[in-house]
Amino acid sequence: FRKKTPSVESLLKGILNQDQGALSQAITLIESTALKHQQQAKQIIEGCLPHANKSIRVGITGVPGVGKSTFIESFGKLLISKGKKVAVLTVDPSSSISGGSILGDKTRMEELVKEPNAFIRPSASGDTLGGVARKTRETIILCEAAGFDVILIETVGVGQSETAVHSMTDFFLLLKLAGAGDELQGIKRGIMEMADSIVINKADGDNLKAAKMAKNEFNRALHLYPAKESGWAPKTLLCSALKNEGIAEIWEVVSNYFETVKGNGYFQYKRKEQNKFWLMQTIESRLKSEFYANPSVKVELEKQLKAIDENKTTPFAAAEILLNLK
Ligand code: GDP
């Protein structure tokens, strides 16, 4: 027995009344591949847009095991104690590709889940990272319209998901561990460059000394990067998500960042740039999916691939034929 989905109007009204049930149901429409649901989702998003944009969006990344969910639990609880409403979304392309998920099983963030002012939604599934990212962006709009003022978007430090999350957040936090060997080995340069703050987690017990050393090393490395367009100098911090230490200091840094970038106009500028980026992305993905869905393209593509195999054409000539199909 499945309950009928409520109307667009009642879902929209529910979201604006900060009803989490309505919010969840509307997100399910966003995630659905059914055409009817997509049309309903579009109407809901449009209805939410005038009420969105009032949050701060924080991206959190780090390798599996670094302590992301433990951190979000502590950080989220602190924010709630300060009167914030916190939504936690995840971008986890592994859940789509392998069927399993690196993030997002139900037992994570056990305490935060119980808070009435917290909303936790695991990653949408999708064939591509682009698809997952689009759904997450639309979900952000709904969460904002539902009154959530801090949106935490978590992703794993593998693949391209950090770039996607960076392009939909205002502040990017990289969680790291102090470990054996060279701290700076094995992190992709691009990710460090995106970070507005590097937080060394598990700075507790026997780990504390190594964590302090790692902090110095990261600080030195950060100084080698050119100054950021935001006018913000990234900060390296220590914390123990498990023992709830250093969390308030991180919130202070995040708050300082928002003061800085709202003051100098970068906040508004970056959001506009992100919207332009997503406009282009949306066009690209729509053109691409429409192109490949065209039955004559499907037939001709097979032919042209075969022709290339047999050295009977060039990639450029083949592309020309395919792109000119109606
Ligand atoms: P995630 O995969 O990044 O989400 O990591 P989890 O939050 O699931 O944490 C992985 C493991 O590290 C768990 O066993 C946590 O209890 C542990 N952990 C997380 N934060 C800390 C911390 O600050 N100190 C210590 N000692 N352990 C931690």
XYZ file of C-alpha atoms and ligand atoms in Angstrom:
354
model
C 0.000 0.000 0.000
C 1.509 3.283 -1.091
C 0.176 6.619 -0.040
C -0.680 8.942 -2.865
C 1.765 11.817 -3.250
C 0.185 15.066 -2.060
C -0.379 17.847 -4.566
C 2.318 20.305 -5.573
C 0.455 23.060 -3.731
C 0.253 21.186 -0.472
C 3.914 20.132 -0.634
C 4.984 23.684 -1.332
C 2.860 24.988 1.505
C 4.303 22.323 3.797
C 7.877 23.239 2.882
C 7.273 26.919 3.526
C 5.707 25.942 6.858
C 8.959 24.121 7.649
C 7.340 20.694 7.624
C 10.083 18.097 7.233
C 7.680 15.453 5.951
C 6.692 17.660 3.029
C 10.350 18.493 2.445
C 11.271 14.797 2.275
C 8.439 14.001 -0.107
C 9.391 16.878 -2.390
C 13.027 15.730 -2.445
C 11.803 12.285 -3.448
C 10.100 13.922 -6.440
C 13.394 15.626 -7.359
C 15.134 12.272 -7.222
C 12.511 10.442 -9.229
C 13.118 9.679 -12.891
C 9.401 9.629 -13.725
C 8.452 12.476 -16.036
C 5.378 13.383 -14.009
C 7.436 13.649 -10.821
C 10.050 15.760 -12.558
C 7.386 18.205 -13.669
C 5.977 18.392 -10.149
C 9.489 18.856 -8.769
C 10.096 21.716 -11.179
C 6.974 23.521 -9.975
C 7.961 23.042 -6.345
C 11.484 24.327 -6.980
C 10.113 27.390 -8.730
C 7.791 28.018 -5.813
C 10.688 27.688 -3.381
C 13.177 29.882 -5.236
C 11.912 33.228 -3.899
C 12.374 31.847 -0.382
C 15.782 30.265 -0.941
C 19.304 31.743 -0.898
C 19.228 32.763 2.754
C 21.497 30.056 4.079
C 25.174 29.481 4.303
C 26.394 26.413 2.440
C 29.393 24.544 3.764
C 31.090 21.699 1.896
C 32.886 19.059 3.959
C 35.213 16.503 2.449
C 37.806 13.967 3.520
C 38.776 10.365 2.880
C 36.632 7.548 4.316
C 37.435 7.102 8.002
C 38.695 10.651 8.555
C 35.678 11.310 10.770
C 33.240 13.222 8.577
C 30.074 11.889 10.127
C 31.467 12.209 13.658
C 32.483 15.778 12.838
C 29.119 16.691 11.322
C 27.404 15.246 14.371
C 29.453 17.471 16.731
C 29.423 20.516 14.489
C 25.725 20.172 13.734
C 24.860 19.887 17.416
C 26.862 23.025 18.179
C 25.029 24.927 15.451
C 21.678 23.749 16.759
C 22.635 24.884 20.257
C 23.189 28.302 18.696
C 19.634 28.310 17.349
C 20.457 27.308 13.779
C 18.503 24.902 11.631
C 20.899 22.461 9.991
C 20.408 20.366 6.868
C 22.956 17.686 6.002
C 23.112 16.508 2.409
C 25.619 14.155 0.853
C 27.086 13.772 -2.601
C 28.273 10.218 -2.933
C 28.637 9.063 -6.521
C 29.853 5.673 -5.326
C 26.326 4.846 -4.220
C 25.161 5.099 -7.819
C 28.033 3.399 -9.522
C 28.664 0.417 -7.277
C 25.252 0.136 -5.668
C 27.014 0.424 -2.320
C 27.669 3.672 -0.552
C 30.760 5.051 1.096
C 28.634 7.602 2.921
C 25.071 7.731 3.953
C 23.961 4.635 5.823
C 21.267 5.171 8.383
C 23.301 4.629 11.537
C 25.471 7.683 10.985
C 24.940 10.868 13.013
C 22.704 9.102 15.497
C 22.276 12.044 17.815
C 21.898 14.742 15.181
C 19.162 12.698 13.537
C 17.034 13.071 16.677
C 17.235 16.860 16.712
C 14.030 18.467 15.437
C 16.065 21.284 13.904
C 18.250 18.922 11.913
C 17.414 17.338 8.599
C 19.634 14.606 7.215
C 19.209 13.263 3.729
C 21.496 10.620 2.206
C 22.862 10.956 -1.299
C 20.559 10.851 -4.274
C 21.332 8.091 -6.695
C 21.956 8.745 -10.341
C 23.878 7.456 -13.318
C 26.385 10.265 -13.264
C 28.000 12.599 -10.799
C 26.430 15.444 -12.773
C 22.988 13.979 -12.167
C 23.610 13.502 -8.459
C 25.005 17.038 -8.193
C 22.004 18.568 -9.943
C 19.609 16.835 -7.569
C 21.651 17.999 -4.600
C 21.570 21.592 -5.818
C 17.822 21.473 -6.218
C 17.528 19.904 -2.786
C 19.516 22.830 -1.327
C 16.870 25.230 -2.646
C 14.096 23.244 -0.999
C 15.970 23.041 2.306
C 16.535 26.785 2.302
C 12.873 27.448 1.608
C 12.082 25.144 4.548
C 14.027 27.482 6.794
C 17.348 25.682 7.110
C 20.019 28.312 7.545
C 23.095 26.122 7.504
C 23.415 23.525 4.754
C 26.253 21.050 5.241
C 27.152 19.096 2.139
C 29.348 16.119 2.696
C 31.333 14.214 0.129
C 34.090 11.632 0.070
C 37.595 12.573 -0.857
C 37.675 10.386 -3.918
C 36.965 11.131 -7.548
C 35.517 14.367 -8.801
C 32.788 14.797 -6.222
C 34.740 17.491 -4.336
C 34.745 19.731 -7.362
C 30.988 19.325 -7.692
C 30.458 20.123 -4.022
C 32.857 23.068 -4.196
C 30.772 24.496 -7.020
C 27.612 24.522 -4.913
C 28.964 25.714 -1.557
C 30.255 28.973 -0.089
C 32.865 27.514 2.224
C 34.920 24.377 1.684
C 36.285 22.460 4.644
C 38.851 19.710 4.180
C 39.178 17.160 6.979
C 42.584 15.500 7.309
C 44.373 13.109 9.596
C 47.852 13.332 10.956
C 49.381 10.096 9.913
C 52.538 8.244 9.214
C 54.684 9.560 6.410
C 54.575 12.786 4.531
C 51.344 14.625 5.274
C 51.248 16.315 1.956
C 51.665 13.199 -0.101
C 48.625 11.701 -1.612
C 46.372 14.722 -1.503
C 45.416 16.089 -4.791
C 46.711 19.596 -5.130
C 43.392 20.791 -6.475
C 41.553 19.842 -3.312
C 43.954 21.708 -1.074
C 43.586 24.739 -3.278
C 39.819 24.638 -2.924
C 39.935 24.485 0.879
C 38.951 27.526 2.920
C 39.987 25.634 6.004
C 41.934 22.452 6.670
C 40.916 20.712 9.872
C 43.120 17.987 11.294
C 40.712 15.627 13.019
C 41.453 13.040 15.717
C 43.765 15.494 17.448
C 43.414 13.607 20.715
C 45.320 11.138 22.918
C 48.518 9.791 21.424
C 47.663 11.494 18.174
C 47.854 15.043 19.466
C 51.561 15.611 18.914
C 51.460 14.340 15.343
C 48.354 16.437 14.707
C 50.137 19.590 15.820
C 53.026 18.801 13.511
C 50.652 18.165 10.639
C 48.975 21.489 11.310
C 52.299 23.292 10.891
C 53.077 21.411 7.717
C 49.710 22.219 6.168
C 50.076 25.838 7.177
C 53.409 26.027 5.438
C 52.002 24.368 2.338
C 48.997 26.713 2.239
C 51.292 29.694 2.184
C 52.741 28.496 -1.090
C 49.437 28.951 -2.873
C 48.522 32.241 -4.464
C 46.118 34.478 -2.537
C 42.475 33.575 -2.963
C 40.053 35.689 -4.959
C 37.838 35.808 -1.874
C 40.419 37.770 0.067
C 40.325 34.969 2.641
C 43.470 33.294 3.887
C 42.693 29.592 4.543
C 43.137 28.496 8.159
C 44.446 25.213 9.513
C 42.813 23.984 12.716
C 42.884 20.986 15.022
C 39.873 19.163 16.365
C 38.654 16.027 17.978
C 35.219 15.350 16.581
C 34.886 12.399 18.937
C 35.694 14.384 22.086
C 33.968 17.497 20.855
C 37.128 19.581 21.084
C 37.998 22.430 18.765
C 34.519 22.489 17.236
C 33.577 25.947 18.526
C 36.833 27.355 17.106
C 35.941 25.939 13.706
C 32.551 27.628 13.819
C 34.305 30.865 14.700
C 36.523 30.555 11.635
C 33.549 29.739 9.424
C 31.672 32.743 10.824
C 34.679 34.987 10.225
C 34.832 33.788 6.666
C 31.209 34.722 6.056
C 31.740 38.121 7.634
C 34.706 38.703 5.327
C 33.081 37.597 2.085
C 29.707 39.175 2.759
C 31.586 42.374 3.554
C 33.715 42.441 0.436
C 31.005 41.263 -1.956
C 32.678 37.962 -2.803
C 29.805 35.936 -1.323
C 27.249 37.377 -3.739
C 29.716 37.280 -6.623
C 30.536 33.611 -6.085
C 26.870 32.593 -5.889
C 26.200 34.325 -9.200
C 29.223 32.666 -10.782
C 28.003 29.316 -9.484
C 24.566 29.931 -10.968
C 26.142 30.697 -14.343
C 28.209 27.535 -14.082
C 25.097 25.479 -13.319
C 23.220 27.070 -16.191
C 25.952 25.933 -18.571
C 26.084 22.499 -16.963
C 22.343 22.079 -17.275
C 22.396 23.004 -20.953
C 25.292 20.672 -21.637
C 23.766 17.710 -19.908
C 20.365 18.275 -21.529
C 21.878 18.558 -25.022
C 23.943 15.478 -24.429
C 21.118 13.314 -23.147
C 18.766 14.447 -25.919
C 21.446 13.752 -28.510
C 22.141 10.222 -27.334
C 18.445 9.468 -26.859
C 17.768 10.190 -30.557
C 17.052 6.813 -32.257
C 18.808 7.763 -35.501
C 21.891 8.773 -33.518
C 21.871 5.393 -31.821
C 21.849 3.574 -35.170
C 24.350 5.869 -36.881
C 26.711 5.863 -33.899
C 27.059 2.088 -34.146
C 27.828 2.424 -37.861
C 30.388 5.157 -37.336
C 32.112 3.311 -34.503
C 32.419 0.312 -36.783
C 33.737 2.488 -39.598
C 36.423 3.829 -37.270
C 37.300 0.308 -36.238
C 37.806 -0.552 -39.897
C 39.792 2.620 -40.603
C 37.123 3.758 -43.047
C 36.582 7.203 -41.578
C 38.096 9.792 -39.277
C 36.624 10.742 -35.872
C 35.935 14.246 -37.204
C 34.061 13.104 -40.288
C 32.083 10.638 -38.181
C 31.200 13.301 -35.602
C 30.101 15.658 -38.366
C 27.641 13.087 -39.713
C 26.256 12.329 -36.257
C 25.894 15.958 -35.243
C 24.018 16.772 -38.429
C 21.376 14.096 -37.854
C 17.929 15.414 -37.088
P 33.857 9.063 7.919
O 34.023 7.811 7.142
O 34.777 10.126 7.429
O 32.446 9.533 8.037
O 34.375 8.747 9.418
P 33.560 8.418 10.746
O 32.967 9.646 11.317
O 32.661 7.265 10.494
O 34.747 8.000 11.721
C 35.589 6.901 11.445
C 36.140 6.370 12.764
O 36.984 7.360 13.368
C 35.064 6.050 13.786
O 35.432 4.877 14.456
C 35.083 7.249 14.695
O 34.669 6.935 16.011
C 36.536 7.628 14.684
N 36.726 9.071 14.949
C 36.064 10.104 14.368
N 36.480 11.281 14.873
C 37.430 10.987 15.799
C 38.237 11.792 16.661
O 38.173 13.013 16.700
N 39.125 11.138 17.463
C 39.240 9.783 17.459
N 40.146 9.245 18.277
N 38.493 9.006 16.664
C 37.590 9.583 15.841
